C-alpha positions as semicolon CSV with decimal commas, in nm:
position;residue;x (nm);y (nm);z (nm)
1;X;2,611;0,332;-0,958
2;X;2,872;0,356;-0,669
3;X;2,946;0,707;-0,770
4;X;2,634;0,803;-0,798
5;X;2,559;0,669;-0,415
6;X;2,860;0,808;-0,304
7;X;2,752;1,188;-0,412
8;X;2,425;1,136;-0,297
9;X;2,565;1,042;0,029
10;X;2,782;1,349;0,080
11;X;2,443;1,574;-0,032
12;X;2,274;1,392;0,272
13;X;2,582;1,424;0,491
14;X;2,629;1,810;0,412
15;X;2,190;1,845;0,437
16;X;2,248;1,676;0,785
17;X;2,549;1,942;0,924
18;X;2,289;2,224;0,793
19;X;2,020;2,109;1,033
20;X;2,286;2,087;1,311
21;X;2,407;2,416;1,241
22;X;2,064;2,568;1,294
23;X;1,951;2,305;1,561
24;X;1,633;2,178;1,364
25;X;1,551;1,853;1,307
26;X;1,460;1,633;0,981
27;X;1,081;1,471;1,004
28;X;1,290;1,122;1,038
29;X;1,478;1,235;1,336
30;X;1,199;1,271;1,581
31;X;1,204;0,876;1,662
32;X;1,586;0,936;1,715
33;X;1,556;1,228;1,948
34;X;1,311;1,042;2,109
35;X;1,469;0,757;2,202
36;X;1,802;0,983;2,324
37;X;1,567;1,208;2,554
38;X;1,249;0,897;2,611
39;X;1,432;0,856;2,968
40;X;1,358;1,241;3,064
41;X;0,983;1,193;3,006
42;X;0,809;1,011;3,301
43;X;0,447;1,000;3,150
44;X;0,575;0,806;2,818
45;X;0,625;0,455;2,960
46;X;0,300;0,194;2,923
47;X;0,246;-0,214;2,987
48;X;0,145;-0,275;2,614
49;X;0,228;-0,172;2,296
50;X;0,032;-0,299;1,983
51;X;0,178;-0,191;1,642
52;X;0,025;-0,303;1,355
53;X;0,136;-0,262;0,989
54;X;0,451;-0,277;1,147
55;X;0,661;-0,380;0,812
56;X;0,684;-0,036;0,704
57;X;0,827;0,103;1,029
58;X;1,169;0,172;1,023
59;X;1,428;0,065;1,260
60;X;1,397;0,442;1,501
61;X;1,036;0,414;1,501
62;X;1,075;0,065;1,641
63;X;1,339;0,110;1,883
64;X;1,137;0,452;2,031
65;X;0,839;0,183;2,053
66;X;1,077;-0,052;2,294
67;X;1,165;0,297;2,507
68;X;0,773;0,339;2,579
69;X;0,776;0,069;2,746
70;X;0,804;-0,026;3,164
71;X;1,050;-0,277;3,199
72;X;0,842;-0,569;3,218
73;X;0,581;-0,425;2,920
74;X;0,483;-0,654;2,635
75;X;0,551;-0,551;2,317
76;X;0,309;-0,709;2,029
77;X;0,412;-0,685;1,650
78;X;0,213;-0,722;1,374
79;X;0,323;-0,763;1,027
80;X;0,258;-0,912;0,646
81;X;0,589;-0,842;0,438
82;X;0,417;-0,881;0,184
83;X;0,278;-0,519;0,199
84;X;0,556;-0,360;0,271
85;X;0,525;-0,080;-0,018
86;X;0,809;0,180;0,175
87;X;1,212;0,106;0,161
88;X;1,334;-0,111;0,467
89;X;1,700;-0,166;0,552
90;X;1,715;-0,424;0,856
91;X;1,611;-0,666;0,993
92;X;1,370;-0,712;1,358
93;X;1,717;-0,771;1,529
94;X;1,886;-0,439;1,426
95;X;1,564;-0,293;1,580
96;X;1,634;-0,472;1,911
97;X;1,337;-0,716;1,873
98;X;1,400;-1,059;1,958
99;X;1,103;-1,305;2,006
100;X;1,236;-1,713;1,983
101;X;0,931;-1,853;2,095
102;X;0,700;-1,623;2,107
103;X;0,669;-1,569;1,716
104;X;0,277;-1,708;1,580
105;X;0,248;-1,748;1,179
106;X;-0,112;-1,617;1,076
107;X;-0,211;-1,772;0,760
108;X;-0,598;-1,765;0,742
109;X;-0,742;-1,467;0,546
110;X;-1,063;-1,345;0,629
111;X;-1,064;-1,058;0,408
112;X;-1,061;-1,184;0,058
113;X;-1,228;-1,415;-0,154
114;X;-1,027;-1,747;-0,267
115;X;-1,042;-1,546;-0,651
116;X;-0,873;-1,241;-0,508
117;X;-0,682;-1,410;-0,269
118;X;-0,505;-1,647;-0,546
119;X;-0,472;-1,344;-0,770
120;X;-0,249;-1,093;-0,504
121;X;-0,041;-1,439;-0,448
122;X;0,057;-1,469;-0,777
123;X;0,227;-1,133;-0,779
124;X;0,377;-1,189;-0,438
125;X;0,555;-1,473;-0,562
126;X;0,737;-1,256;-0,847
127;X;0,903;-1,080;-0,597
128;X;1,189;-1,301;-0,548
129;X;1,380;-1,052;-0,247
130;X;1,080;-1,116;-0,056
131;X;1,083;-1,491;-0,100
132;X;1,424;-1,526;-0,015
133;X;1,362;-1,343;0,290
134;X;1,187;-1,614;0,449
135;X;0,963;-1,363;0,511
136;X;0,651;-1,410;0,301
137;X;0,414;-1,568;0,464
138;X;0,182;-1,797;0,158
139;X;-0,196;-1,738;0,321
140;X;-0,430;-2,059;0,358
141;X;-0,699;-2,051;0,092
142;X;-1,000;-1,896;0,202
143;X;-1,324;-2,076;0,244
144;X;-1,509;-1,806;0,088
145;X;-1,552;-1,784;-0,350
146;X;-1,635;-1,458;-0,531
147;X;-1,631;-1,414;-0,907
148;X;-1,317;-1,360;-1,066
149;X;-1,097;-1,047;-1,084
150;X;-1,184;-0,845;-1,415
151;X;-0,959;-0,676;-1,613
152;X;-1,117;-0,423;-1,841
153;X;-0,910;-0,190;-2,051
154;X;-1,049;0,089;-2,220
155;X;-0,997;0,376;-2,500
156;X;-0,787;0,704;-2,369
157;X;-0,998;0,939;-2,145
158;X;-1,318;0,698;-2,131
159;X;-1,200;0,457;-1,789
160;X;-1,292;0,712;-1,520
161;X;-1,721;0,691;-1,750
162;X;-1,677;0,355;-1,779
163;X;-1,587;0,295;-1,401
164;X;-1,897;0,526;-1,276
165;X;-2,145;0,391;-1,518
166;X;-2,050;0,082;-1,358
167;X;-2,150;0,136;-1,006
168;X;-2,451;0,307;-1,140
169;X;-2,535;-0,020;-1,283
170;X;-2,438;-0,212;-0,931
171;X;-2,637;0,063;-0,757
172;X;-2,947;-0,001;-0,964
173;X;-2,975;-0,373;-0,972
174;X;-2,945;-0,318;-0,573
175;X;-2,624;-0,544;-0,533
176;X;-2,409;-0,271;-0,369
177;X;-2,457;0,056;-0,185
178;X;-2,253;0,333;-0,250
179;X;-2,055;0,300;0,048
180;X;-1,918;-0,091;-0,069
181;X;-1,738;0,089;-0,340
182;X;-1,395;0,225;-0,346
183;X;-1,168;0,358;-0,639
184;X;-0,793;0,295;-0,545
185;X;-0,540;0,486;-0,777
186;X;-0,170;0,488;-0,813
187;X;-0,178;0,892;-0,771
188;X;-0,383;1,207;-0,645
189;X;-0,358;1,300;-0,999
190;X;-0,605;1,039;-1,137
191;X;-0,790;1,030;-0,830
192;X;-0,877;1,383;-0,951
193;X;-0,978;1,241;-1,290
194;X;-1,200;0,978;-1,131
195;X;-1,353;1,284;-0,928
196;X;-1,435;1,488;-1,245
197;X;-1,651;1,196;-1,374
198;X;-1,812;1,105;-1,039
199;X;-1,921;1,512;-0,971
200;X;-2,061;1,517;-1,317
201;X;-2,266;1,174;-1,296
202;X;-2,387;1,348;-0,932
203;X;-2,285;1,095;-0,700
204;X;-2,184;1,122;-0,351
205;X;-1,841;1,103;-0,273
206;X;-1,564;1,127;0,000
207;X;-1,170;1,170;-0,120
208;X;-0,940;1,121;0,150
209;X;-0,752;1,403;0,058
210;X;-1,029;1,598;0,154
211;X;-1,167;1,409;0,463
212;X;-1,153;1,127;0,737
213;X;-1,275;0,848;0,574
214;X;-1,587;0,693;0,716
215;X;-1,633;0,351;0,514
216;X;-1,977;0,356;0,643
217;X;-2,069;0,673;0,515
218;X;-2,285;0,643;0,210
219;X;-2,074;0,743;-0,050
220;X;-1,776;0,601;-0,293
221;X;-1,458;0,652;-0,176
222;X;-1,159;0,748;-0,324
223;X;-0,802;0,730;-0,228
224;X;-0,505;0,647;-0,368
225;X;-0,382;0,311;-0,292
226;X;-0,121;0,393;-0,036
227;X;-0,404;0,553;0,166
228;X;-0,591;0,233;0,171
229;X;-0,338;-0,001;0,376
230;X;-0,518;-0,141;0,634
231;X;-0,846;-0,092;0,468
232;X;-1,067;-0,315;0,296
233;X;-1,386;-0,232;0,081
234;X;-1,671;-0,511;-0,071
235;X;-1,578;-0,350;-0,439
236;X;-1,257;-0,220;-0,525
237;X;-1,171;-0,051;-0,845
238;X;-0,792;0,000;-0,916
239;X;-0,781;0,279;-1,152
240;X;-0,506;0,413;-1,399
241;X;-0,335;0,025;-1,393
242;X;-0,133;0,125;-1,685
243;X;0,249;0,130;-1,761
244;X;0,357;0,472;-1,655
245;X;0,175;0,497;-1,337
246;X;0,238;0,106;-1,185
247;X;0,484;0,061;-1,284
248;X;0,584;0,477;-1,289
249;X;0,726;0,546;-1,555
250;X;1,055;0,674;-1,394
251;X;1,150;0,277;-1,393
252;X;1,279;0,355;-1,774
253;X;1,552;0,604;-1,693
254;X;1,709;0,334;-1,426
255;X;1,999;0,144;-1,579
256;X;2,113;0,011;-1,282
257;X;1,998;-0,380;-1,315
258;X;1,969;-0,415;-0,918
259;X;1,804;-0,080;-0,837
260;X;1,578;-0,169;-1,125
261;X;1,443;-0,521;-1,000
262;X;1,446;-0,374;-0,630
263;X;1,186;-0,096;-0,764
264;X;0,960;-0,331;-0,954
265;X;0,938;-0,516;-0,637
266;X;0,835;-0,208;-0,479
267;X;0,583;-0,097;-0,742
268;X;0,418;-0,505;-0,720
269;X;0,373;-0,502;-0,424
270;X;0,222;-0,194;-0,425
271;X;-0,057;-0,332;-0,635
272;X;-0,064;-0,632;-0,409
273;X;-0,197;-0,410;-0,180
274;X;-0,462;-0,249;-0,369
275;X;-0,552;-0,581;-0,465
276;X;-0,583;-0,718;-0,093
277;X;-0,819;-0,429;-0,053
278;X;-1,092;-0,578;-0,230
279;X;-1,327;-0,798;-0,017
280;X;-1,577;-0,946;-0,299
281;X;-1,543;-0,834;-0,621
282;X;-1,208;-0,639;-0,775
283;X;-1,199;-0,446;-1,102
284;X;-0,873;-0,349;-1,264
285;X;-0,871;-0,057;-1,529
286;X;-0,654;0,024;-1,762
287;X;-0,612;0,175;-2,105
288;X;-0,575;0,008;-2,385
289;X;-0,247;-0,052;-2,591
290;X;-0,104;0,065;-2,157
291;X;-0,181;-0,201;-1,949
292;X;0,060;-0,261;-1,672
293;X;0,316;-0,563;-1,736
294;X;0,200;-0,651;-1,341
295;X;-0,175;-0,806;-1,536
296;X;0,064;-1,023;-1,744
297;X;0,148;-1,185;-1,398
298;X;-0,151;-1,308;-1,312
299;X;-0,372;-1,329;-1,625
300;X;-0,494;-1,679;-1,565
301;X;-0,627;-1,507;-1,245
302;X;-0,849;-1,258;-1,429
303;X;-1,101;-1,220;-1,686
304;X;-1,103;-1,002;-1,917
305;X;-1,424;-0,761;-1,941
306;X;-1,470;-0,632;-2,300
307;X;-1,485;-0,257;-2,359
């Protein structure tokens, strides 16, 4: 409510006159101080700048970007609204980036199969602020086919067994290596639970808590889905897709109608993401009686894999 922001914004205000008052900075301030001081520092000026994933940059972080550069330097952006799974408040303009003319639309995917690809567009499309925007950009479809996304939803406790007895049966049949797989979770929490069943079943595996991830190195990975942008895996298995965890469960206490669509939004495309991350084949898992509302979006895009 407006109260509500309105107390939260004097908290912030008074948080901010603390860190003045001791001269210390907030982790979102250093683009900020940057940018006031970038003038000072002769070695921080180059002819290109690349930033990539650049949706989820906020306005600081962009303008510090422009201050890198000589006067002449090129600055290339690249971005997919569609994964943009952190808060933004602006627009390119408010960041100081203007580019009539010299704006290209990408629509070819090369990642995905036309099954996953259809599947992750479906969801995009719920997410009416980001059609509005102008800013979603509908990909071509791909040339290449895959089997269809599977759902499979399973009894309390037994996902995590099911999911490893799974690549033990990809592993065997010699269709995958253990390095194609990845299990992408909403949390650490159930990445932990997936790890419990992988140590016991003895196979190799890197969690990205733990490690740099090598996607080469011969072992299933595990991450949460946030720690997968960018990344892309032949098999993907989105764990713990149950109401409670995508959407959190948090969403329930929100009363606030506007809030409350602007964090589903959030939350979808969060699992557009995870979904994107799937190159050939994509399981979702869930439990049963929980499944996330999201698979309701785009069950004519998935198949259901009994238990």
């Amino acid at each position: 409510s407006r109260d509500a922001r309105r107390t939260v914004w004097d908290i912030y205000s008074r948080y901010l006159d603390i860190l003045d008052e001791h001269e210390e900075n907030d982790w979102a301030d250093i683009p900020l101080q940057f940018y006031k001081h970038a003038d000072d520092i002769e070695d921080a000026r180059y002819d290109e700048i690349i930033i990539d994933e650049a949706q989820d940059l906020t306005a600081a972080q962009i303008q510090a970007a422009r201050k890198m550069l000589v006067p002449e330097g090129c600055l290339t952006i690249l971005t997919d609204f569609a994964q943009t799974i952190y808060a933004r408040g602006y627009n390119w303009s408010q960041a100081g980036v203007s580019a009539p003319g010299n704006t290209y639309i990408l629509r070819k995917n090369y990642r995905n199969t036309n099954q996953i690809v259809a599947a992750a567009t479906q969801l995009a499309l719920r997410n009416q602020d980001l059609i509005q925007s102008g800013c979603f950009v509908s990909p071509e479809a791909p040339q290449r086919n895959g089997p269809t996304p599977i759902l499979w939803q399973g009894a309390p406790n037994q996902e995590a067994r099911w999911v490893v007895n799974k690549i033990l049966d990809f592993v065997q049949d010699q269709l995958f290596r253990l390095s194609d797989f990845a299990i992408l979770c909403p949390s650490t929490d159930l990445c932990k639970t997936v790890i419990k069943e992988l140590s016991w079943a003895e196979l190799p595996y890197l969690f990205h808590k733990d490690a740099e991830i090598d996607i080469l190195q011969e072992r299933v990975k595990v991450m949460t889905i946030h720690s997968a942008k960018g990344m892309e895996f032949p098999v993907v298995f989105l764990f713990g897709i149950n109401e409670g965890t995508l959407p959190q469960h948090r969403l329930s206490s929100i009363t606030d109608s506007e809030e409350l669509s602007e964090q589903l939004e959030r939350e979808r495309l969060i699992l557009y993401v995870g979904i994107t991350r799937a190159a050939e084949v994509l399981y979702l898992i869930g439990t049963k009686g929980k499944i996330s509302r999201f698979t309701n979006e785009i069950g004519a895009f998935l198949r259901q894999e009994p238990s």
